PDB file of C-alpha atoms and ligand atoms in Angstrom:
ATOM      1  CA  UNK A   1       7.107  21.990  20.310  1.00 87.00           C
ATOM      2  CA  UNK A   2       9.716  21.348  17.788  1.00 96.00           C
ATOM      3  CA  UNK A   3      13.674  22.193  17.963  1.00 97.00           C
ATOM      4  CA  UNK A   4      13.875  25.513  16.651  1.00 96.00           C
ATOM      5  CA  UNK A   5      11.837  26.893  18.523  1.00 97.00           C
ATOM      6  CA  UNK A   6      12.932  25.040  21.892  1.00 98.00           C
ATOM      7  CA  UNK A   7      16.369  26.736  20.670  1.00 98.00           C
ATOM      8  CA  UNK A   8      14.725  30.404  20.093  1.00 97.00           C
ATOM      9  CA  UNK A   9      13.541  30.072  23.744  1.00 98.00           C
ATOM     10  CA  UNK A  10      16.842  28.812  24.871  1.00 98.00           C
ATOM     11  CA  UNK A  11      17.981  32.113  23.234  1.00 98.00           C
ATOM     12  CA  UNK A  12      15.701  34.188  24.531  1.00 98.00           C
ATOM     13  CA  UNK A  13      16.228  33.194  28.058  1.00 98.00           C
ATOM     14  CA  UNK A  14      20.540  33.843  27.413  1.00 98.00           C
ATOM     15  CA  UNK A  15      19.492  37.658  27.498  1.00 98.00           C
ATOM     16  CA  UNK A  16      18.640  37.271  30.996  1.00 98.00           C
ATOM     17  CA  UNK A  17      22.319  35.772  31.624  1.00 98.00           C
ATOM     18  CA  UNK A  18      24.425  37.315  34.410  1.00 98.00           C
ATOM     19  CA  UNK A  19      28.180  36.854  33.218  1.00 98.00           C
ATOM     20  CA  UNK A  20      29.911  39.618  33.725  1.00 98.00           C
ATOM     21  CA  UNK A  21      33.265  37.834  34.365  1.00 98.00           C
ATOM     22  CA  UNK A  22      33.130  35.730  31.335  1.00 98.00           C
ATOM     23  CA  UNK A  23      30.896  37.978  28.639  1.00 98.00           C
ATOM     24  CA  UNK A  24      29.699  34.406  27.958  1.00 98.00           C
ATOM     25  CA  UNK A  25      25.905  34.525  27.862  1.00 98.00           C
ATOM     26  CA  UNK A  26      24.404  31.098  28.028  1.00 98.00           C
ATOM     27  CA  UNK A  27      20.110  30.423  28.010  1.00 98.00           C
ATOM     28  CA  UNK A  28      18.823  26.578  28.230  1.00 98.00           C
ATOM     29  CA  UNK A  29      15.265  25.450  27.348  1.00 98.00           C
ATOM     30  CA  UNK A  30      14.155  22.452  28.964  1.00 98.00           C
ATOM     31  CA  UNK A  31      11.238  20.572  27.549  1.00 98.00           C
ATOM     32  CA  UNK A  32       8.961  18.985  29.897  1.00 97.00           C
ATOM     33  CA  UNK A  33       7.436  15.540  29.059  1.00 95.00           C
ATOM     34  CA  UNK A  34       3.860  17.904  29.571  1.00 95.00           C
ATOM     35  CA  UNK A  35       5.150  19.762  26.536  1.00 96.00           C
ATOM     36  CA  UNK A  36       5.745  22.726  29.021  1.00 97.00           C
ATOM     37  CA  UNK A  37       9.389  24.568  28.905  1.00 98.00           C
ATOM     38  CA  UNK A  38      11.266  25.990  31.581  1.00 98.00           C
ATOM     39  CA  UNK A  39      14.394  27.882  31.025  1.00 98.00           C
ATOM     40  CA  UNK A  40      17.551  29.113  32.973  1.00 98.00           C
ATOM     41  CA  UNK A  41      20.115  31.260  32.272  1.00 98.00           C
ATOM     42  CA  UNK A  42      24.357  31.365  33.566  1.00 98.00           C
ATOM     43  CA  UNK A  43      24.251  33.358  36.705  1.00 98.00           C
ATOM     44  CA  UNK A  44      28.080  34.130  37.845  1.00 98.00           C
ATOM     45  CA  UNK A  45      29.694  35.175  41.048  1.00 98.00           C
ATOM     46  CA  UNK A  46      32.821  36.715  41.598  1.00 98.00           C
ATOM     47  CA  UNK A  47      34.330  34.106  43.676  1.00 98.00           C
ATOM     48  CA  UNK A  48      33.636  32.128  40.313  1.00 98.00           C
ATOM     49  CA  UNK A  49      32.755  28.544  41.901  1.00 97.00           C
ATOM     50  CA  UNK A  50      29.209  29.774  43.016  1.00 98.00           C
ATOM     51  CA  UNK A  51      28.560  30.482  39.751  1.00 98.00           C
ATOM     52  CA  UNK A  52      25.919  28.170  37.747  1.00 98.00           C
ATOM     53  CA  UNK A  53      25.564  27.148  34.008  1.00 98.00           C
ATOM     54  CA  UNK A  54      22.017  27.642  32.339  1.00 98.00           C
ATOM     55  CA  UNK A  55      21.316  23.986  32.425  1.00 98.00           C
ATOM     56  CA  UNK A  56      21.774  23.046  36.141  1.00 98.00           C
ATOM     57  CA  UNK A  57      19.405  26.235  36.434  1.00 98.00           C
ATOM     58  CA  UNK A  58      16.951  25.161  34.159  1.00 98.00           C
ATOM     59  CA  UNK A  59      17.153  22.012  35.829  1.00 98.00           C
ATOM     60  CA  UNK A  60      16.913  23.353  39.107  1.00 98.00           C
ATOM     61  CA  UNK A  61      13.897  25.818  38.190  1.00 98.00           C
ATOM     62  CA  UNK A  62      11.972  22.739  36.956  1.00 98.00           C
ATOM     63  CA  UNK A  63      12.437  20.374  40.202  1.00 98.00           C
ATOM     64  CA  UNK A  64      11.889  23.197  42.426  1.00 98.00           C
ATOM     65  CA  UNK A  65       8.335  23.476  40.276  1.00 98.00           C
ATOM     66  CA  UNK A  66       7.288  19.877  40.860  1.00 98.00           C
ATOM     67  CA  UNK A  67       8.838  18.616  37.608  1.00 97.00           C
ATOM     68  CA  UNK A  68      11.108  15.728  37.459  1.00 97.00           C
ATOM     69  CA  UNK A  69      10.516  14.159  33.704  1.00 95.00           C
ATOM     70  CA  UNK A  70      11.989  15.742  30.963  1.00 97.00           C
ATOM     71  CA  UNK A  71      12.023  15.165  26.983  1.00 97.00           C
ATOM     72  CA  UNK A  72      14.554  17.842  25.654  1.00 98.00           C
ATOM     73  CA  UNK A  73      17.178  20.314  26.422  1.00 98.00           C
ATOM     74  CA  UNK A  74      17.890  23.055  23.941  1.00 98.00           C
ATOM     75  CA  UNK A  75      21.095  25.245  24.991  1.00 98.00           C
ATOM     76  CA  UNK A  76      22.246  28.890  23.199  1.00 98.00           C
ATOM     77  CA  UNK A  77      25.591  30.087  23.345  1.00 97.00           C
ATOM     78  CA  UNK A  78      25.904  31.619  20.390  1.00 95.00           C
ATOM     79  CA  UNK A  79      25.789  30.734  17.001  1.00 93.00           C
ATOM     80  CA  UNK A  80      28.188  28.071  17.568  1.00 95.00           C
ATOM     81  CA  UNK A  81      27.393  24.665  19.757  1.00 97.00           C
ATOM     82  CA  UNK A  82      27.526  25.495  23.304  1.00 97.00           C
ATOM     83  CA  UNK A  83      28.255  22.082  24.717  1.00 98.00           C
ATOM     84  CA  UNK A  84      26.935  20.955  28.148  1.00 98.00           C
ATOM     85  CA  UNK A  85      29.945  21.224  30.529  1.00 98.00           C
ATOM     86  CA  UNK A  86      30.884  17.623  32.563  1.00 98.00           C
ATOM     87  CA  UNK A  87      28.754  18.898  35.281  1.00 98.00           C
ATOM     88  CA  UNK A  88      25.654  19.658  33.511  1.00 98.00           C
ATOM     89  CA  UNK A  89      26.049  16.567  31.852  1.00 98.00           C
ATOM     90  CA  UNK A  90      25.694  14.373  35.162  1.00 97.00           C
ATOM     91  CA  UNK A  91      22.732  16.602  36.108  1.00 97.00           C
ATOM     92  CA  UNK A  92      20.767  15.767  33.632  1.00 97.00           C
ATOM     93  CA  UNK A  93      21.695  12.185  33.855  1.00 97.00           C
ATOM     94  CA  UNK A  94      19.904  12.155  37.030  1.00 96.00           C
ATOM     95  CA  UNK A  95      16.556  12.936  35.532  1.00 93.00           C
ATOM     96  CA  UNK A  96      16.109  12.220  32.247  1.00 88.00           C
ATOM     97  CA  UNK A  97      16.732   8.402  29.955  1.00 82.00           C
ATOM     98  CA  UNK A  98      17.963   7.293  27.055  1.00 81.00           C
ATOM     99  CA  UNK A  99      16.105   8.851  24.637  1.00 90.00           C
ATOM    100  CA  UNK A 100      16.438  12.308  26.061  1.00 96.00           C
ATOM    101  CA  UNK A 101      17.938  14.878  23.859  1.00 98.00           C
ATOM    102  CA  UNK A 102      19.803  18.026  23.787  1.00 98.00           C
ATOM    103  CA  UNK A 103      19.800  20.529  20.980  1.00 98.00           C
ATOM    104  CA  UNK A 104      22.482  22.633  19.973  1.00 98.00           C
ATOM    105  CA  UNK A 105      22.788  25.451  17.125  1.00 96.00           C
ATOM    106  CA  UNK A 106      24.530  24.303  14.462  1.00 89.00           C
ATOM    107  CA  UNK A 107      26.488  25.716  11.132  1.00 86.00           C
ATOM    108  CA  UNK A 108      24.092  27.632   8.714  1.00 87.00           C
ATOM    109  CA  UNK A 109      21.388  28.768  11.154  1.00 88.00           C
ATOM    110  CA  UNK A 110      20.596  24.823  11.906  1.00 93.00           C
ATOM    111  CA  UNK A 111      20.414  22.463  15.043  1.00 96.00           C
ATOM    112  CA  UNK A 112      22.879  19.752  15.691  1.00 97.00           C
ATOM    113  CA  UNK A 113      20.686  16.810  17.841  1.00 98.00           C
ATOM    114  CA  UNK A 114      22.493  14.637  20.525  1.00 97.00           C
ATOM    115  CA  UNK A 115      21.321  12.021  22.458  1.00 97.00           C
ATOM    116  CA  UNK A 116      22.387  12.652  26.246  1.00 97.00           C
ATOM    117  CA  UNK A 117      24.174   8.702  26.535  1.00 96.00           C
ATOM    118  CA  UNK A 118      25.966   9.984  23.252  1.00 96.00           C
ATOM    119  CA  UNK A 119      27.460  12.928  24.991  1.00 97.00           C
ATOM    120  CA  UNK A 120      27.563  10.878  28.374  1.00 96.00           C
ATOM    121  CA  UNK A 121      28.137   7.290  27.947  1.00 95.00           C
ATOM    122  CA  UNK A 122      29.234   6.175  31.361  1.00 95.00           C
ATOM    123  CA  UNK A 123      26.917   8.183  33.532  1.00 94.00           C
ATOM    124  CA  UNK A 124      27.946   8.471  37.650  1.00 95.00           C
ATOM    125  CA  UNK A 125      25.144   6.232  39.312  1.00 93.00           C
ATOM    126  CA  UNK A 126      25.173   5.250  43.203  1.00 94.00           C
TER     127      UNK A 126
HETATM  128  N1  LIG B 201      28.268  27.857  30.839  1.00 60.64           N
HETATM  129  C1  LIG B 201      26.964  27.444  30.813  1.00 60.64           C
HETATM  130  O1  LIG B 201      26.059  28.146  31.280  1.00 60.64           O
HETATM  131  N2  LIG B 201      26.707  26.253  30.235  1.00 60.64           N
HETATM  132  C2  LIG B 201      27.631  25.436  29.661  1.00 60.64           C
HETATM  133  O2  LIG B 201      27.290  24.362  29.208  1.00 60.64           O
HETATM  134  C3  LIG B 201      29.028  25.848  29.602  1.00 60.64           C
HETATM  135  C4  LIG B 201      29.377  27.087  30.331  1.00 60.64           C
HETATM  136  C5  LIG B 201      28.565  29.163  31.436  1.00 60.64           C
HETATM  137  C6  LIG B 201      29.316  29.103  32.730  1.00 60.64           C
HETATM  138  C7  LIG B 201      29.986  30.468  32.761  1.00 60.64           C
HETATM  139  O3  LIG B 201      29.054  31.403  33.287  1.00 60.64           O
HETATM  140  C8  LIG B 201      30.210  30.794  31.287  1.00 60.64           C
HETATM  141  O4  LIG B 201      29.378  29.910  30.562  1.00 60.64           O
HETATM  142  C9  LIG B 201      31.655  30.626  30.836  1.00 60.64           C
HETATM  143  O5  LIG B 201      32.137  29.389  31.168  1.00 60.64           O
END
């Protein structure tokens, strides 16, 4: 599957987002290593720290499915570049190497590609 339309998904699946506290709707598209894609949305709470970002719960959608190997993540917050938060970040750290890559809009309608050890470089590891 190419970028764009790991991004369109990632868009499709922030209508689904439950943020009434922040108005911020957020949709991730995670490509499986089977070419497969599972996405997640922001679900909030109102005590806030329940609340979960669309990556962790695209992340959390594919383990619970069996799937631990990932290629991609494409993430939709708008027309501008929703950046993984710190946590998210360290998620997907735990499951996916070097060459794994997330995929942001960018300015004119485009993508902006990062590798995930460019936006993490000194991942937590035990
Ligand atoms: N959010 C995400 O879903 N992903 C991110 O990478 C950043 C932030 C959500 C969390 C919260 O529901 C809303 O965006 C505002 O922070």
């Amino acid at each position: 599957m190419n970028y764009k339309t790991l991004l369109e998904r990632a868009k499709r699946a922030a209508e689904n987002s439950y943020s009434p506290y922040s108005g911020f709707k957020v949709g991730a598209a995670l490509l499986l290593e089977n070419g497969d894609v599972i996405t997640g949305c922001n679900a909030e709470n109102a005590a806030f720290s329940p609340s979960i970002c669309a990556e962790r719960a695209a992340v959390a959608a594919a383990v619970s499915a069996g799937y631990r190997h990932f290629k991609a993540i494409a993430i939709w917050g708008g027309k501008n570049p929703c950046y993984p938060c710190g946590v998210c970040r360290q998620t997907l750290a735990e499951f996916c190497g070097g060459d794994f890559e997330v995929i942001l809009s960018g300015a004119d309608g485009g993508i902006e590609i990062h590798k995930l050890t460019e936006l993490l470089p000194f991942e937590f590891k035990l």
